[in-house]
XYZ file of C-alpha atoms in Angstrom:
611
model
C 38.967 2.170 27.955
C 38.993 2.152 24.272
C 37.312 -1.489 24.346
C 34.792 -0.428 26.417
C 33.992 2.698 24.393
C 33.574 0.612 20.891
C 31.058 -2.308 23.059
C 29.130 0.496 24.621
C 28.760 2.147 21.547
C 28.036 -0.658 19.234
C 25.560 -1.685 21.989
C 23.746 1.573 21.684
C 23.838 1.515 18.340
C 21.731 -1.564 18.152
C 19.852 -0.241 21.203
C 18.968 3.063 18.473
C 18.041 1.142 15.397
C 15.562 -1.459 17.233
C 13.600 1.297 18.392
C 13.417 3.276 14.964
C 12.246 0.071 13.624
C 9.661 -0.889 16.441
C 6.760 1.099 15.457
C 7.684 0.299 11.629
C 8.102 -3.838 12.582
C 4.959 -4.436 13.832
C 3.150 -6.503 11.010
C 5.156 -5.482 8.310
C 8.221 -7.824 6.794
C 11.152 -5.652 7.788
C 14.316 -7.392 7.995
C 17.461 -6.068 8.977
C 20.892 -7.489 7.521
C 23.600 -7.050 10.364
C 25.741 -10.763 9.383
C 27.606 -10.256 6.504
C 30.789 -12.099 5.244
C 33.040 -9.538 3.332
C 36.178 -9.642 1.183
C 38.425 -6.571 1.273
C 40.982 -5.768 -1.009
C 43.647 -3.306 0.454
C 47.127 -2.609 -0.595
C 46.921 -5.854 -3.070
C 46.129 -7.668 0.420
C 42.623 -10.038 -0.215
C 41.152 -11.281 2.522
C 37.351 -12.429 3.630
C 35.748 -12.645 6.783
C 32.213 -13.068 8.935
C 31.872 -9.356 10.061
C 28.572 -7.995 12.130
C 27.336 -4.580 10.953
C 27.763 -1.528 10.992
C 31.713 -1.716 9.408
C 33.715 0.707 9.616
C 35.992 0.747 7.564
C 38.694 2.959 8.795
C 38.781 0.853 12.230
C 38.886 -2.602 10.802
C 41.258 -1.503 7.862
C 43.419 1.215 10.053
C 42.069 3.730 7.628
C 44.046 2.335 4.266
C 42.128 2.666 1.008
C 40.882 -0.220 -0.382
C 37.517 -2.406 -1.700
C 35.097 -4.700 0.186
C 32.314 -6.996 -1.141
C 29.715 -7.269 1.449
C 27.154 -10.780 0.810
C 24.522 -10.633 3.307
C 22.025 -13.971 2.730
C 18.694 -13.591 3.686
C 15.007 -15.429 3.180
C 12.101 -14.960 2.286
C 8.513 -17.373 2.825
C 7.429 -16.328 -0.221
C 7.769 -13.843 -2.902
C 6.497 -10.095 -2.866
C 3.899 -8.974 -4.712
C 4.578 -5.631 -4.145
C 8.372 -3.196 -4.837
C 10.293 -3.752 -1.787
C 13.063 -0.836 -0.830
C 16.852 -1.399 0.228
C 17.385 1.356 3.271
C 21.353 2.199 3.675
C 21.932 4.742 6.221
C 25.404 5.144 5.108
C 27.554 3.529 2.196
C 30.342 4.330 0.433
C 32.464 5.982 -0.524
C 31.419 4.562 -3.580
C 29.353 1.579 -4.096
C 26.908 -1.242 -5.995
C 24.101 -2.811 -5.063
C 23.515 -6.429 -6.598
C 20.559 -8.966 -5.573
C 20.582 -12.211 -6.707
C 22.971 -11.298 -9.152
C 21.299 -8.277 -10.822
C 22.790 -4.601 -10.698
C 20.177 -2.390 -8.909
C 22.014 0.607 -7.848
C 25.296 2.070 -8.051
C 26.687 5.546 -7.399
C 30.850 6.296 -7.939
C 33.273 4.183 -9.607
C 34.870 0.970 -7.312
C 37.691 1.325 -9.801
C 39.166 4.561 -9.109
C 39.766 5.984 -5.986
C 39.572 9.808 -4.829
C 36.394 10.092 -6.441
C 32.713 11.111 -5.236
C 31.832 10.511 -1.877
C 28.089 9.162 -1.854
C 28.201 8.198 1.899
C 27.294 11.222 3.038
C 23.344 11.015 2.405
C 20.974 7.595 3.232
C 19.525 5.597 0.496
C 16.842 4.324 -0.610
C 17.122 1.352 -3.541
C 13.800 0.664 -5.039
C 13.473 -3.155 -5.651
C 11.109 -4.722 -8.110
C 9.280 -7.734 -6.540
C 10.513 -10.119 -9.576
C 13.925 -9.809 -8.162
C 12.903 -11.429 -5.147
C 12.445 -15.157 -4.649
C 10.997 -17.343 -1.449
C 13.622 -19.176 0.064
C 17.174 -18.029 -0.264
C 18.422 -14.538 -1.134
C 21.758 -13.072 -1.578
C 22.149 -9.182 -1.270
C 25.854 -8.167 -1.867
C 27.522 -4.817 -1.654
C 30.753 -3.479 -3.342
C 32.041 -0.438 -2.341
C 35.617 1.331 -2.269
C 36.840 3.365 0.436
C 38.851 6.690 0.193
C 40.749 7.236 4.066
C 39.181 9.681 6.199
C 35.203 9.834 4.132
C 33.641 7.828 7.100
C 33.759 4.832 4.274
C 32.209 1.479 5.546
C 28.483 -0.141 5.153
C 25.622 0.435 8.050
C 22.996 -2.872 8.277
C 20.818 -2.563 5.590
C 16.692 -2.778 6.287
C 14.536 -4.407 3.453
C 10.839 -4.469 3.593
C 7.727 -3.063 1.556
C 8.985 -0.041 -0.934
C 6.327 2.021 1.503
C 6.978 1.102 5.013
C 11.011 1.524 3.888
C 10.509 4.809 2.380
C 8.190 6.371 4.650
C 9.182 5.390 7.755
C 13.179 5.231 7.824
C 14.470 7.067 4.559
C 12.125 9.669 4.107
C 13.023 10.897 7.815
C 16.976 10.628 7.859
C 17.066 12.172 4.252
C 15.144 15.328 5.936
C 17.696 15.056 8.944
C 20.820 14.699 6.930
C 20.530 16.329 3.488
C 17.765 18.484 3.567
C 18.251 19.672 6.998
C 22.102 20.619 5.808
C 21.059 22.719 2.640
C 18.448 24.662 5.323
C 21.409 24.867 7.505
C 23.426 26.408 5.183
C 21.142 28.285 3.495
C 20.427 30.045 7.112
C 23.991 30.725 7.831
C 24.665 32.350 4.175
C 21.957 34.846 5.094
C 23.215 35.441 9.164
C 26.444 36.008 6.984
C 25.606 38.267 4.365
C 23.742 40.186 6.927
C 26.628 40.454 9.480
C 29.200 41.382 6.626
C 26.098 44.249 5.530
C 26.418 45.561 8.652
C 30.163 45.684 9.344
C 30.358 47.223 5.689
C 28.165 50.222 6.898
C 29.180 50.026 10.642
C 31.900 51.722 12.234
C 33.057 51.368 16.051
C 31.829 54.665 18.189
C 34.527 53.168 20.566
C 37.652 53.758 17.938
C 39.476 56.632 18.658
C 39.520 57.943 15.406
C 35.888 56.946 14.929
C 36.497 55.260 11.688
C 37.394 51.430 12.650
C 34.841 49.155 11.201
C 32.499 47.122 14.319
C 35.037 44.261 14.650
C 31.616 41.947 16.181
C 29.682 42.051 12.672
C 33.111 40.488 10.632
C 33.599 37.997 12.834
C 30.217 36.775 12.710
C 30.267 37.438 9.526
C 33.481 35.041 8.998
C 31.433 32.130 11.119
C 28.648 31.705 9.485
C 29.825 32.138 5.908
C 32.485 29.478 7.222
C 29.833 27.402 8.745
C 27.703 27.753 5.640
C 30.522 26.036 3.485
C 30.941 23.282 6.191
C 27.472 21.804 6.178
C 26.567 21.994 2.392
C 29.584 19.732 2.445
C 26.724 16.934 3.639
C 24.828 17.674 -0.031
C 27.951 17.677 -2.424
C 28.584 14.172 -3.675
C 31.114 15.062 -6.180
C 33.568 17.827 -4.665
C 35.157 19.953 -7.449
C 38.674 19.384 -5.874
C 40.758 16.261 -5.169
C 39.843 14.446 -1.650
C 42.558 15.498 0.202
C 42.154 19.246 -1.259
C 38.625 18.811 0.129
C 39.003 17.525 3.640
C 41.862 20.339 4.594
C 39.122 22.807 3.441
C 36.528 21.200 5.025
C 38.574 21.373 8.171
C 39.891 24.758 7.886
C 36.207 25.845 7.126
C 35.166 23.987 10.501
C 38.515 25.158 12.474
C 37.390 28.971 10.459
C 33.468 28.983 12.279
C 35.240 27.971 15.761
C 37.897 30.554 15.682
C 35.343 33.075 14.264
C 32.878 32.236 17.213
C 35.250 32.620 19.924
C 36.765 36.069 18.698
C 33.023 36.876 18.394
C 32.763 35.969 21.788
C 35.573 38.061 22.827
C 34.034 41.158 21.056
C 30.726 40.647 22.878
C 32.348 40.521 25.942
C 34.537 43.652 25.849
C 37.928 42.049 25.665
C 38.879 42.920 22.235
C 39.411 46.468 23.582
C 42.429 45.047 26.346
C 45.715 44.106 25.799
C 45.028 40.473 25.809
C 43.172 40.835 22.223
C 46.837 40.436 20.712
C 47.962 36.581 22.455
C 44.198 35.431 21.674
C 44.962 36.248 17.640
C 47.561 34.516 18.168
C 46.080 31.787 19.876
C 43.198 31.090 17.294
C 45.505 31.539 14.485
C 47.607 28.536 16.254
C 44.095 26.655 16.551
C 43.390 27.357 12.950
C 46.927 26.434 11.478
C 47.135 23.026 13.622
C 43.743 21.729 12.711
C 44.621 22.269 9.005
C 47.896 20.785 9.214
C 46.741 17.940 11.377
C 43.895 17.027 9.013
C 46.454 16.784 5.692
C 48.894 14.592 7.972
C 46.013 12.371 8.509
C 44.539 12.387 4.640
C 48.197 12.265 2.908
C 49.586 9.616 5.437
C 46.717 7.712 6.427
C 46.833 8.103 9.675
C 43.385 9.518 11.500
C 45.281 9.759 14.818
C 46.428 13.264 14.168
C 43.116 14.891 13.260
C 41.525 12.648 16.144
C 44.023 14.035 18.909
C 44.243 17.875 17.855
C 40.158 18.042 18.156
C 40.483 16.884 21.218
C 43.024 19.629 22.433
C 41.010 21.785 20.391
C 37.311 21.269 22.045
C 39.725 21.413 25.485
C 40.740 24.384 24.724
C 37.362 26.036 23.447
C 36.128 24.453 26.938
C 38.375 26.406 28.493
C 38.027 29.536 27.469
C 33.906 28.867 26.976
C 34.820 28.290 30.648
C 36.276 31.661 31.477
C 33.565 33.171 29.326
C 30.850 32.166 31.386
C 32.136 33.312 34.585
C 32.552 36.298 33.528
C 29.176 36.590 32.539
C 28.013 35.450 35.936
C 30.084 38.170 37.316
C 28.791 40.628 35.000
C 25.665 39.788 33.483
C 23.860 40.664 30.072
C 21.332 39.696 28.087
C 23.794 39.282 25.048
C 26.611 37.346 27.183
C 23.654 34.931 29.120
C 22.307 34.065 25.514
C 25.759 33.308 23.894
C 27.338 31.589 26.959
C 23.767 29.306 27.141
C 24.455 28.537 23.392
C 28.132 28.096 23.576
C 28.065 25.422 26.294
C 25.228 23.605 24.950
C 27.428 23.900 21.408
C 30.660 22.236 23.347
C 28.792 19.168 24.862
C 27.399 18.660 21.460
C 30.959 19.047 19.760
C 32.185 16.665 22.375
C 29.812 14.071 21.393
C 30.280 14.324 17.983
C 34.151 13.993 19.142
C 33.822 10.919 20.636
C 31.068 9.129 18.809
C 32.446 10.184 15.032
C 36.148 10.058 15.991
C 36.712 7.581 18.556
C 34.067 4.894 18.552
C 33.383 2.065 16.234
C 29.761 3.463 15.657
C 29.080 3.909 12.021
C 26.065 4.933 10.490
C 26.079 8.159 12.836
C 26.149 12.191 12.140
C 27.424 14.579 13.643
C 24.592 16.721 16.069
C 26.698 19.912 15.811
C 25.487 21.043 12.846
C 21.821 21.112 14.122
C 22.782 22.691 17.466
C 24.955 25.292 15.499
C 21.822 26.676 14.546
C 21.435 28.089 17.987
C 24.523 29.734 17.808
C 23.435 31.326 14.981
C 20.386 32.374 15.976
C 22.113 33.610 18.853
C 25.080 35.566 17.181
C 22.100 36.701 14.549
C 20.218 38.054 17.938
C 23.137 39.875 19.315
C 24.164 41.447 15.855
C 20.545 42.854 15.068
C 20.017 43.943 18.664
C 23.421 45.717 18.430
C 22.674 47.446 15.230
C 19.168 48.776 16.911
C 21.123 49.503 19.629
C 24.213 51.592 17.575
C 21.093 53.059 14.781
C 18.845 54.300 18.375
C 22.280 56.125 18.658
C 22.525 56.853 15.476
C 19.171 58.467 14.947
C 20.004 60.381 18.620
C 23.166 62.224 17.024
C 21.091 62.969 13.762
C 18.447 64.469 15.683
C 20.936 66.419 17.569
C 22.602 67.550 14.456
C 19.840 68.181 12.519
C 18.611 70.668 15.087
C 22.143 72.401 15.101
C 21.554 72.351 11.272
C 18.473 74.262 11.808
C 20.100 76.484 13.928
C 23.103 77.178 11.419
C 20.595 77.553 8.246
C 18.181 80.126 9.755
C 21.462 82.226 10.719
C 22.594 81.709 7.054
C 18.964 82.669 5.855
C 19.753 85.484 7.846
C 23.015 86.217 6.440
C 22.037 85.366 2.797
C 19.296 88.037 2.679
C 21.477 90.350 4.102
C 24.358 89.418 1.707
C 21.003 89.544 -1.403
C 20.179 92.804 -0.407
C 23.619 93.581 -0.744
C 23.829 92.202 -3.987
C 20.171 93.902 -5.500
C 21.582 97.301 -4.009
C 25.324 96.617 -5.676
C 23.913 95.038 -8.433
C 20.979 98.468 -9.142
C 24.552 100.681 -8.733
C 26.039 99.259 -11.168
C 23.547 99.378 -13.411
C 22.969 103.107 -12.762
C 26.797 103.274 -13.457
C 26.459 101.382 -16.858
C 23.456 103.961 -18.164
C 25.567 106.817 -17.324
C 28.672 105.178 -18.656
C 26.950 104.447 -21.967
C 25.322 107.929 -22.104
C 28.309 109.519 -21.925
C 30.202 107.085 -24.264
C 27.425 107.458 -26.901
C 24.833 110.085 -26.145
C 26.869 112.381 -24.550
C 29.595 111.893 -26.771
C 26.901 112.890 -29.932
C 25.586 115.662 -27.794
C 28.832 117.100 -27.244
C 29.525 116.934 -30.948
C 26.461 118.637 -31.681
C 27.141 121.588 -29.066
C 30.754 122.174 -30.313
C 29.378 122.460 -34.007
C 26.870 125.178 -32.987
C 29.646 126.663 -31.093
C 31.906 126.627 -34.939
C 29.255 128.316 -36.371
C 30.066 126.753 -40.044
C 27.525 123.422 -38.837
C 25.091 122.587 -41.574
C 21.522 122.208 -39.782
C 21.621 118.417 -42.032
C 24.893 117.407 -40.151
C 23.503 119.020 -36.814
C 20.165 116.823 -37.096
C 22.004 114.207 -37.707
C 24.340 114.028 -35.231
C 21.251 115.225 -32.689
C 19.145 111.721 -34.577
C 22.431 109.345 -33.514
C 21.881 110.840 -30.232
C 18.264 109.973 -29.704
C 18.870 106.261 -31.122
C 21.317 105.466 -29.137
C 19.622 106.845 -26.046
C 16.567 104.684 -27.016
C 18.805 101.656 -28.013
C 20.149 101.732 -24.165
C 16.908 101.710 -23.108
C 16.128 98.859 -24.972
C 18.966 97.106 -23.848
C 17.958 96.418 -20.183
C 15.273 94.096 -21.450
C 17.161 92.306 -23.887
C 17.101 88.466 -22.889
C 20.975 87.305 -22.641
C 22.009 85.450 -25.937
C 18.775 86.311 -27.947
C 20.741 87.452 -30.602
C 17.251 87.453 -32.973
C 16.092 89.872 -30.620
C 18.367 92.375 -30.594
C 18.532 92.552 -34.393
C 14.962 93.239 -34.294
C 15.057 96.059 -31.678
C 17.641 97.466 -34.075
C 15.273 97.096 -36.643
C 12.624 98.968 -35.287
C 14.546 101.510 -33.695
C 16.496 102.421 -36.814
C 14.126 101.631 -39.504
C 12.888 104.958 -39.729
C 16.457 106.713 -40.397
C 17.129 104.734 -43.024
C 13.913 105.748 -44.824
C 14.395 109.282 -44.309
C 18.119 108.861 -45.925
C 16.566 107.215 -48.746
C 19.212 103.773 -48.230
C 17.142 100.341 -48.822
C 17.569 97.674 -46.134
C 17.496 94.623 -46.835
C 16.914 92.121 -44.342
C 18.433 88.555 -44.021
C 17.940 87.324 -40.954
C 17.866 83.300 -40.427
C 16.450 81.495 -37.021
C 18.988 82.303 -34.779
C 19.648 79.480 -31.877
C 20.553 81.560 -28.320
C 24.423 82.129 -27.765
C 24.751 80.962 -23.761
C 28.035 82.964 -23.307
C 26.332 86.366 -24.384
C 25.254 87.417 -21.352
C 23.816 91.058 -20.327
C 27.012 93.026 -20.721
C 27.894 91.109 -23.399
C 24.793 91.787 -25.858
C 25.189 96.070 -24.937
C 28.181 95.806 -26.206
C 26.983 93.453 -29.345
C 24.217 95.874 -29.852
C 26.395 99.128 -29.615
C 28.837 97.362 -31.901
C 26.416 97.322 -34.784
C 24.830 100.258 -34.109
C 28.374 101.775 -34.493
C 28.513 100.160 -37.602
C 25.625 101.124 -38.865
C 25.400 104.581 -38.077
C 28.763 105.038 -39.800
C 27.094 103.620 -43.233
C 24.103 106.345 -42.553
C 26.441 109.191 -42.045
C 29.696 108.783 -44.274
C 29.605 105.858 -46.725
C 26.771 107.505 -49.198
C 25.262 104.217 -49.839
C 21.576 103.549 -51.085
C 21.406 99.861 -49.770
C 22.142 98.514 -46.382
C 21.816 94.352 -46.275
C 22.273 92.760 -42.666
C 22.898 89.141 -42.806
C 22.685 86.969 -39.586
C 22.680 83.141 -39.498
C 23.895 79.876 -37.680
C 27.432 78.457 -38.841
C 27.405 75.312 -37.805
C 27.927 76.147 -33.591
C 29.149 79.674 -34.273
C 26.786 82.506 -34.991
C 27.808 84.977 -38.177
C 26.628 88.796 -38.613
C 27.363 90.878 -41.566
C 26.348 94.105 -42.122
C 26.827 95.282 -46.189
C 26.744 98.643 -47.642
C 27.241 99.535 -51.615
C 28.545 103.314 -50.193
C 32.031 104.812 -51.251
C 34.159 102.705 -49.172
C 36.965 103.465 -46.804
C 40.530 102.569 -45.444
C 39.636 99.219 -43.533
C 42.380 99.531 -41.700
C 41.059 102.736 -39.924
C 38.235 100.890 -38.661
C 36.820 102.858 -35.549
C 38.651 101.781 -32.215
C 35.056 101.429 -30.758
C 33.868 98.712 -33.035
C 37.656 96.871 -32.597
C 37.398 97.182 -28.755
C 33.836 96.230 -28.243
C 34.376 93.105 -30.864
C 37.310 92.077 -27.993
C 34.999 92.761 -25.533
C 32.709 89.651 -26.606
C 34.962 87.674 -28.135
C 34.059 87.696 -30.846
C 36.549 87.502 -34.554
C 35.958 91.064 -36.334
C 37.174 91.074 -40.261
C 36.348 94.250 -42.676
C 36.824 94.588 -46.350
C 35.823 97.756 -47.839
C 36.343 98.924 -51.601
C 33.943 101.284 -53.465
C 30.322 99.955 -53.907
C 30.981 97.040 -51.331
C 31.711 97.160 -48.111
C 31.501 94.269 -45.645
C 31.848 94.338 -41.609
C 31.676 90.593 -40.257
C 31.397 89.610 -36.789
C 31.789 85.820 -36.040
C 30.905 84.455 -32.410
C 31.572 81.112 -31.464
């Protein structure tokens, strides 16, 4: 069976090339090299040989590392005149290209092993025509082969620079490195949007309602694994050792399948049943076999292991790709018919790949999964965007629902609030009436009552009855005043006391002397708290107009540093400060505010400091 598979193969092969090169032969002085003789060098073991090409190198050389010089002969009727081109559609792991005993290409080193891997692209070897000679020709080819890189030498094709480069490179460059950095440039951005969307997404289904949409990760997982996996076909120089490399390579291959099919269960429904627990287990089997399988096959050299668990792996995707599509016979939906159409075609093409890349002699081949994959992720792309329409439609159906309810609930609260600000003007006006009477019978009443209990004494002097009867009148007017003072405008206040008082202390004859800085606004000082500032130094002030005797008055206001500082000076007789009037003491704690007095005859200082 196995003979029959490598003839049939290598017969197709052939079958292949001949007809890329028909329209190209016609005319033009295409030759292809498929007789080579080649001396290998493996385990310290030299041999040489007549071998037809394609060789691959893990067949004839049961995948040990080793070297090979490849001399293919050829001739020519006469020389060029024109660059001819070298076409390799795959060489390596490493290799040189000599003619005629001149170096004209070389990529890796043939000395070292586990080092790049430059068989993963074609190539195209520009040849000047003076290297070429009529008659006899000798084209030879070192290269060194790492086990398990697909290491070996296809025929090479020689012609015109031109017909080489236009008609066989330039296409299989666009097919196998090009097309991979589209490819996983593509499946970055299915990725990043799928893991957007499970970031942001939660499952409606959840019974707590706060499970992320299990559909968007594992998409999410399978194209960022499948994005890795193919830009594996543009990195010549891998930034870990070989072996390293391949088990990630692997486990990012063995990462897309397992992703796909537990995307595949999500689509279908079955992550919400019982059986979601054995098919975790299942994949993480599948994942943990193909990894370990692929280092048994690097380390030991043995490609049998890696060969025989992807086979039991695409049986087993088969199988359950199987039961996937009967269930969406039974059951039908545009999602399920899309991603079972995909998922077969995807399996066919995986089993190809299987047996032309793993179990045939045919070298010189790629792998057609990583084209078809492109469906699938178009497909899983489709599903994911439809579902997110699908779950924002939803979405947008609850906020409309919600936002009317909102409506609802704010108009009652409008309701409510004006109700509760109505409240609060009324409560607010009754308060106020209850602070004017409050402070008219703290101050005015209190000074009116003095007065009327004097006249009732009989012994009042009419100069200590008008001026009881004056405090009266200022204070009433200084409440007044005070239900338009703006809060923390200290400047203000000073000059409504200014105003109001200015007059008294020109009729007792006392000087005032006014230094007043620009005063920046205290924020704490609100309402209540500049009455009580204001009654504070008009408490202090009438006591220099009726008892201290004094013939100048200074007030002093400025800015120190944050706090604000008020001083209010007399040159009267003095007094005890430590009978300061319980008014000025309580009204100073009222506010805040730090209250200090010194008092001796001719100077007497009342400081107010508020911070």
């Amino acid at each position: 069976m196995q003979a029959w598979l490598r003839s049939g193969f290598r017969a197709g092969t052939a079958l292949l090339l001949w007809c890329a090169l028909a329209g190209a032969w016609a005319g033009s002085d295409l030759q292809v090299l498929n007789a080579a003789t080649v001396t290998t060098t493996v385990a310290g073991r030299t041999q040489t040989e007549a071998v037809d090409l394609p060789y691959h190198w893990d067949r004839h050389q049961a995948a040990q590392p080793g070297v090979a010089s490849f001399d293919l002969p050829f001739s020519l009727e006469r020389q060029p005149d024109v660059p001819w081109g070298i076409y390799l559609a795959r060489v390596g792991t490493s290799f040189s290209v000599e003619l005629n005993g001149e170096l004209v290409e070389a990529n890796g080193s043939l000395a070292y092993s586990d080092g790049g891997d430059y068989a993963k692209i074609p190539r195209f070897i520009a040849v000047p025509a003076r290297l070429l000679r009529p008659g006899d020709n000798l084209l030879r080819i070192r290269i060194r082969a790492d086990t398990g890189r697909r290491a070996g030498l296809s025929a090479p094709v020689l012609g015109p620079a031109s017909t080489v480069s236009a008609d066989l490179f330039a296409s299989a460059y666009a097919w196998r490195f090009s097309g991979s950095v589209l490819l996983a440039a593509f499946s970055l951005v299915v990725s990043v949007t799928a893991f957007a969307l499970w970031l942001t997404q939660l499952d409606t289904s959840a019974a707590d309602g706060r499970r992320r949409e299990g559909v968007y990760l594992w998409a999410a997982l399978a194209e960022f694994c499948w994005a890795l996996r193919v830009a594996d076909g543009a990195i010549a120089n891998p930034p870990l050792p070989w072996v390293a490399w391949g088990v990630l390579m692997t486990a990012c291959y063995s990462g897309w399948v397992v992703s796909a099919v537990l995307f595949c269960h999500h689509v279908a429904g079955w992550h919400r049943h019982a059986s979601v627990r054995w098919m975790r287990w299942a994949m993480a089997v599948m994942f943990v076999g193909a990894v370990s399988s692929t280092w048994l096959s690097l380390a030991r050299a043995e490609p049998q292991w890696l060969t025989g668990w992807l086979g039991f792996e695409i049986a087993g995707i088969a199988v359950y790709i199987g039961g996937f599509v009967l269930a969406t016979v039974l059951r039908p939906n545009i999602a399920r018919v899309l991603l079972s159409s995909v998922a077969v075609l995807t399996v066919l093409i995986g089993l190809r790949d299987w047996v032309v890349i793993r179990v045939s002699d045919s070298y010189g081949d790629t792998t057609w999964v990583r084209y078809t994959s492109v469906f699938f992720g178009i497909a899983l792309l489709t599903i994911v965007v439809t579902r997110f329409r699908t779950a924002s439609q939803q979405a947008r159906e609850l906020l409309a629902t919600l936002t009317a309810k909102v409506a609802d609930r704010e108009r009652e609260l409008a309701a409510t609030y004006g109700r509760l600000e109505r409240a609060a003007r009324e409560q607010a006006t009754a308060l106020e009436r209850q602070r004017i009477l409050r402070d008219m019978h703290d101050g005015v009443g209190s000074h009116i009552s003095a007065a009327i209990r004097q006249l009732q004494s009989g012994d009042a002097k009419p100069e200590e009855l008008l001026r009881t009867l004056r405090d009266s009148l200022d204070q009433l007017k200084l409440s007044i005043d005070s239900i338009q003072l703006p809060p923390g405008d200290v400047g203000a206040l000073l000059a409504a006391l200014r105003y109001r008082l200015g007059s008294r202390f020109a009729a007792s004859n006392i000087e005032l002397q006014w230094a007043v800085d620009e005063l920046s606004p205290v924020e704490r000082l609100d309402a209540q708290a500049m009455r009580q500032l204001q009654f504070l130094l008009f408490e202090a002030i009438s006591n220099v107009l009726q008892h201290a005797q004094a013939t100048v008055l200074r007030i002093e206001a400025a800015m120190a540093g944050p706090a604000l500082r008020l001083c209010v000076i007399d040159n009267g007789r003095g007094y005890d400060a430590s009978s300061m009037p319980r008014a000025i003491c309580e009204r100073a704690a009222a506010i805040g505010a730090w209250l200090a007095v010194e008092s001796r005859p001719g100077r007497t200082v009342v400081r107010l400091d508020i911070d």
